[in-house]
Coordinates of C-alpha atoms in Angstrom, one line a residue:
X114 CA -13.7 53.5 6.7
X115 CA -11.6 50.5 6.0
X116 CA -8.4 52.5 6.3
X117 CA -9.3 53.4 9.9
X118 CA -9.8 49.8 10.7
X119 CA -6.4 48.6 9.5
X120 CA -4.2 51.7 9.9
X121 CA -1.1 50.7 11.9
X122 CA -2.6 47.2 12.5
X123 CA -0.4 44.6 10.8
X124 CA -2.5 41.6 11.9
X125 CA -5.8 43.3 10.8
X126 CA -4.2 44.2 7.5
X127 CA -3.0 40.8 6.7
X128 CA -6.4 39.4 7.7
X129 CA -8.2 41.9 5.4
X130 CA -5.9 40.9 2.4
X131 CA -6.5 37.3 3.0
X132 CA -10.3 37.8 3.2
X133 CA -10.2 39.9 0.0
X134 CA -8.1 37.1 -1.8
X135 CA -10.7 34.4 -0.8
X136 CA -13.6 36.6 -1.6
X137 CA -12.2 37.5 -5.1
X138 CA -12.1 33.8 -5.8
X139 CA -15.5 33.1 -4.6
X140 CA -16.9 36.2 -6.4
X141 CA -15.6 34.9 -9.7
X142 CA -17.3 31.7 -9.3
X143 CA -20.8 33.5 -9.1
X144 CA -20.6 33.8 -12.9
X145 CA -18.5 30.9 -14.0
X146 CA -19.7 27.3 -13.4
X147 CA -16.3 25.8 -14.6
X148 CA -14.7 27.2 -11.3
X149 CA -17.0 25.2 -9.1
X150 CA -15.7 21.8 -7.5
X151 CA -16.8 18.4 -8.8
X152 CA -19.8 17.9 -6.4
X153 CA -23.1 16.1 -7.0
X154 CA -25.1 19.2 -5.9
X155 CA -23.5 21.3 -8.6
X156 CA -25.1 19.6 -11.4
X157 CA -26.7 20.7 -14.6
X158 CA -29.5 22.4 -12.7
X159 CA -27.0 24.5 -10.7
X160 CA -25.2 25.4 -14.0
X161 CA -28.6 26.5 -15.4
X162 CA -29.1 28.9 -12.4
X163 CA -25.7 30.5 -13.0
X164 CA -26.4 30.8 -16.8
X165 CA -29.7 32.4 -16.0
X166 CA -28.3 35.0 -13.8
X167 CA -25.8 35.9 -16.4
X168 CA -28.7 36.0 -19.0
X169 CA -30.7 38.4 -16.7
X170 CA -27.5 40.5 -16.3
X171 CA -28.3 40.8 -12.6
X172 CA -25.4 41.8 -10.3
X173 CA -27.5 43.5 -7.5
X174 CA -27.9 40.1 -5.8
X175 CA -24.1 39.2 -5.9
X176 CA -23.5 40.2 -2.2
X177 CA -26.3 37.6 -1.3
X178 CA -24.7 35.0 -3.5
X179 CA -21.2 35.7 -2.2
X180 CA -22.2 35.3 1.3
X181 CA -24.2 32.2 0.6
X182 CA -21.1 30.7 -0.9
X183 CA -19.0 31.5 2.1
X184 CA -21.5 30.9 4.9
X185 CA -23.6 27.9 3.9
X186 CA -21.8 24.8 4.5
X187 CA -23.8 22.1 2.5
X188 CA -23.4 22.3 -1.3
X189 CA -27.1 21.4 -1.7
X190 CA -28.0 24.5 0.2
X191 CA -25.7 26.6 -1.9
X192 CA -27.2 25.2 -5.1
X193 CA -30.8 25.7 -3.8
X194 CA -29.9 29.3 -2.9
X195 CA -28.7 30.1 -6.3
X196 CA -31.9 28.8 -7.8
X197 CA -33.9 30.9 -5.4
X198 CA -31.9 34.0 -6.3
X199 CA -32.3 33.2 -10.0
X200 CA -36.0 32.8 -9.7
X201 CA -36.3 35.9 -7.7
X202 CA -34.2 37.9 -10.3
X203 CA -36.6 36.8 -13.0
X204 CA -39.6 37.8 -11.1
X205 CA -38.3 41.1 -9.9
X206 CA -36.2 42.3 -12.9
X207 CA -37.5 40.6 -16.0
X208 CA -41.2 40.3 -15.3
X209 CA -41.6 43.1 -12.6
X210 CA -39.3 45.5 -14.5
X211 CA -38.3 46.9 -11.0
X212 CA -35.5 49.6 -10.5
X213 CA -32.2 48.0 -9.4
X214 CA -31.5 50.9 -7.1
X215 CA -33.8 49.8 -4.3
X216 CA -32.6 46.2 -4.5
X217 CA -29.0 47.1 -3.8
X218 CA -29.9 48.3 -0.2
X219 CA -32.1 45.4 0.4
X220 CA -29.6 42.8 -1.1
X221 CA -26.8 44.2 1.2
X222 CA -29.1 43.9 4.3
X223 CA -29.8 40.3 3.4
X224 CA -26.2 39.6 2.8
X225 CA -25.3 40.9 6.3
X226 CA -28.0 38.7 7.9
X227 CA -26.4 35.7 6.2
X228 CA -23.0 36.7 7.4
X229 CA -24.1 37.2 10.9
X230 CA -26.0 33.9 11.0
X231 CA -29.5 35.3 11.0
X232 CA -30.3 33.7 7.7
X233 CA -28.8 30.1 7.5
X234 CA -31.0 28.1 5.3
X235 CA -32.3 28.5 1.7
X236 CA -35.9 28.5 3.1
X237 CA -35.1 31.5 5.2
X238 CA -33.5 33.2 2.1
X239 CA -36.6 32.5 0.2
X240 CA -38.8 34.1 2.9
X241 CA -36.6 37.3 2.7
X242 CA -37.0 37.5 -1.1
X243 CA -40.7 36.6 -1.0
X244 CA -41.3 39.7 1.0
X245 CA -39.9 41.8 -1.8
X246 CA -41.6 39.7 -4.7
X247 CA -44.9 38.2 -3.3
X248 CA -46.6 35.6 -5.4
X249 CA -49.6 37.7 -6.0
X250 CA -47.5 40.5 -7.3
X251 CA -45.5 38.1 -9.7
X252 CA -48.6 36.5 -11.0
X253 CA -50.3 39.9 -11.7
X254 CA -47.1 41.3 -13.5
X255 CA -46.8 38.1 -15.5
X256 CA -50.3 38.3 -16.7
X257 CA -49.5 41.7 -18.3
X258 CA -45.9 41.3 -19.4
X259 CA -44.8 42.1 -22.9
X260 CA -41.5 41.3 -24.7
X261 CA -40.5 43.7 -27.4
X262 CA -38.0 42.9 -30.1
X263 CA -35.2 44.0 -28.0
X264 CA -36.1 41.4 -25.5
X265 CA -36.5 38.5 -27.9
X266 CA -33.8 36.4 -26.3
X267 CA -35.5 36.6 -22.8
X268 CA -38.9 35.8 -24.5
X269 CA -37.5 32.6 -26.0
X270 CA -36.0 31.6 -22.7
X271 CA -39.3 32.2 -20.8
X272 CA -41.3 30.3 -23.4
X273 CA -38.9 27.3 -23.5
X274 CA -39.0 27.1 -19.7
X275 CA -42.8 27.2 -19.7
X276 CA -43.0 24.5 -22.4
X277 CA -40.5 22.2 -20.7
X278 CA -42.3 22.6 -17.4
X279 CA -45.7 21.8 -19.0
X280 CA -44.1 18.8 -20.9
X281 CA -43.3 17.0 -17.7
X282 CA -47.0 16.1 -17.4
X283 CA -47.6 15.3 -21.1
X284 CA -46.6 12.2 -22.6
X285 CA -44.6 12.4 -25.9
X286 CA -44.2 16.0 -25.6
X287 CA -41.1 17.7 -27.0
X288 CA -38.8 19.8 -24.9
X289 CA -36.9 22.8 -26.1
X290 CA -33.2 21.9 -25.5
X291 CA -31.8 25.2 -27.0
X292 CA -34.0 28.3 -27.2
X293 CA -31.4 30.0 -29.4
X294 CA -32.7 31.9 -32.5
X295 CA -30.7 29.4 -34.7
X296 CA -32.8 26.5 -33.4
X297 CA -36.3 28.0 -32.8
X298 CA -38.0 31.1 -33.8
X299 CA -40.2 33.4 -31.6
X300 CA -43.7 33.3 -33.3
X301 CA -46.1 36.1 -32.9
X302 CA -49.5 34.4 -33.4
X303 CA -51.0 37.8 -34.2
X304 CA -48.5 39.0 -36.8
X305 CA -46.3 42.0 -36.1
X306 CA -48.0 43.7 -39.1
X307 CA -51.6 42.5 -38.8
X308 CA -53.8 42.6 -41.9
X309 CA -57.4 43.4 -42.0
X310 CA -58.2 39.7 -41.6
X311 CA -56.6 39.7 -38.2
X312 CA -58.1 43.1 -37.1
X313 CA -61.6 42.0 -37.9
X314 CA -61.5 39.5 -35.0
X315 CA -60.6 42.2 -32.3
X316 CA -63.2 44.2 -30.5
X317 CA -63.7 47.6 -32.1
X318 CA -62.4 49.7 -29.2
X319 CA -59.3 47.4 -29.1
X320 CA -56.1 48.2 -31.1
X321 CA -54.4 44.8 -32.2
X322 CA -51.0 46.6 -32.0
X323 CA -51.3 46.7 -28.1
X324 CA -51.3 42.9 -28.2
X325 CA -48.5 41.9 -30.6
X326 CA -45.8 41.6 -27.9
X327 CA -47.8 40.3 -25.0
X328 CA -46.6 37.0 -23.9
X329 CA -50.0 35.4 -24.4
X330 CA -49.5 36.1 -28.2
X331 CA -46.1 34.5 -28.3
X332 CA -44.9 30.9 -28.9
X333 CA -42.0 28.9 -30.4
X334 CA -41.7 27.2 -33.7
X335 CA -39.0 25.8 -35.8
X336 CA -37.4 28.3 -38.3
X337 CA -38.7 26.8 -41.5
X338 CA -42.3 26.4 -40.2
X339 CA -42.2 30.0 -38.8
X340 CA -41.2 31.4 -42.3
X341 CA -43.9 29.4 -44.1
X342 CA -46.8 30.6 -42.0
X343 CA -45.6 34.0 -40.9
X344 CA -48.5 36.2 -42.1
X345 CA -51.2 33.6 -42.8
X346 CA -54.6 33.6 -41.1
X347 CA -55.1 32.0 -37.7
X348 CA -57.0 29.2 -39.2
X349 CA -54.0 28.5 -41.6
X350 CA -51.4 28.9 -38.9
X351 CA -53.3 26.5 -36.7
X352 CA -53.6 23.9 -39.4
X353 CA -50.1 24.2 -40.9
X354 CA -48.0 24.9 -37.8
X355 CA -49.6 24.6 -34.4
X356 CA -51.4 21.4 -35.0
X357 CA -48.3 19.7 -36.2
X358 CA -46.1 21.0 -33.5
X359 CA -45.1 18.6 -30.6
X360 CA -44.5 21.4 -28.2
X361 CA -47.0 21.5 -25.4
X362 CA -46.7 25.3 -25.5
X363 CA -48.6 25.1 -28.9
X364 CA -51.4 23.1 -27.5
X365 CA -52.2 26.2 -25.4
X366 CA -52.8 28.0 -28.8
X367 CA -54.4 25.5 -31.1
X368 CA -57.3 24.7 -28.8
X369 CA -58.8 28.2 -29.6
X370 CA -61.0 28.5 -32.6
X371 CA -60.1 32.2 -33.1
X372 CA -57.5 34.7 -32.0
X373 CA -58.2 38.1 -30.6
X374 CA -57.4 40.1 -27.5
X375 CA -59.7 37.8 -25.6
X376 CA -57.9 34.7 -26.3
X377 CA -54.5 36.3 -25.8
X378 CA -55.5 37.6 -22.4
X379 CA -56.9 34.2 -21.4
X380 CA -53.8 32.3 -22.5
X381 CA -51.5 34.8 -20.6
X382 CA -53.6 34.3 -17.5
X383 CA -53.2 30.7 -17.8
X384 CA -49.5 30.8 -18.4
X385 CA -49.1 33.1 -15.3
X386 CA -50.4 30.3 -13.2
X387 CA -47.9 28.0 -14.6
X388 CA -45.1 30.5 -14.1
X389 CA -46.0 30.8 -10.4
X390 CA -45.2 27.0 -10.1
X391 CA -42.2 27.3 -12.2
X392 CA -40.4 30.4 -10.7
X393 CA -41.3 29.8 -7.1
X394 CA -39.3 30.8 -4.2

C-alpha cells in the first residue's frame, strides 16, 4: 500500500521519510518523560501519566497519543490528553479487564479523527473514550474487581491513588509517596489463609476464599506493622494496626466492628464511588 504511493515519486518518498523520522522521535516520547521539553504543562502530573501508562503496559492507545502529540498545539492540551488516556487505560484494561484486540481498531479510528481535525480538544477525546468506557460500567466493574498475587503491584498503585485522593479532604492525613513493596505492604484484612475465627463471621453459604483478593479486602500498611498483625483477629488488627495508621484508606476499615463478606462488599462499593471521581474522563 505504501509502496504504491511512493513508487517512482521522489518528492513523496522524501516526505514519507521525513514524516517517519519525526514520528519516530515523537513515538519515543510517549514512554519517556525525559524526552519532553522544559514546559510548565509537562510537570510531575504529566510524568505520572506517562509512568502509569508504562505500568499498565498499554500500547493499543499509542496511535492516539502519537497523533495528540503531533496535532494538538497547546502543551496543556497534550498533557490533559495523556491523563485522559491513562485514566481510560486503567478503566478499560486494569479494572474492566477487556480484550486489547477490539481497542486497536477503535484507537486507530480515533487517531485518524485527530489527524483529520475532527477531534481537536481533550474534551472531545474524552467523549470518544467515554463511549467505550461509560462511568456506569467502570463503577460496576470496580465494585467487583479482584487483585490476585500476580497483580500485587497494580493493587498497591490503586490503593495508593485512592488514599491520596481521599487525603486531600482530611486534615493531617498521610499520603503514600511510594507504593513500592519496599515501602508499604499490601495488607489482606481477611488473611490469605483464614482461620476458623475469621470464617465464623461469614454467612454460611459464603466461602471466605472468594473475598480474599477483592479490593474491598485490601489496604496498605508499613512492612513491620504488616508482619506483626498478619494472621491476628480483626479486633486485634484494628487495635494494633488500623487504628494507629495515618492513612485515610485505613479509616475506611477501622470504622467497622467486624469483618465479613458484608463489610468487604460495602467498602468496595464506597471505594468504587471514589474511583469514579479519581479516574474520570
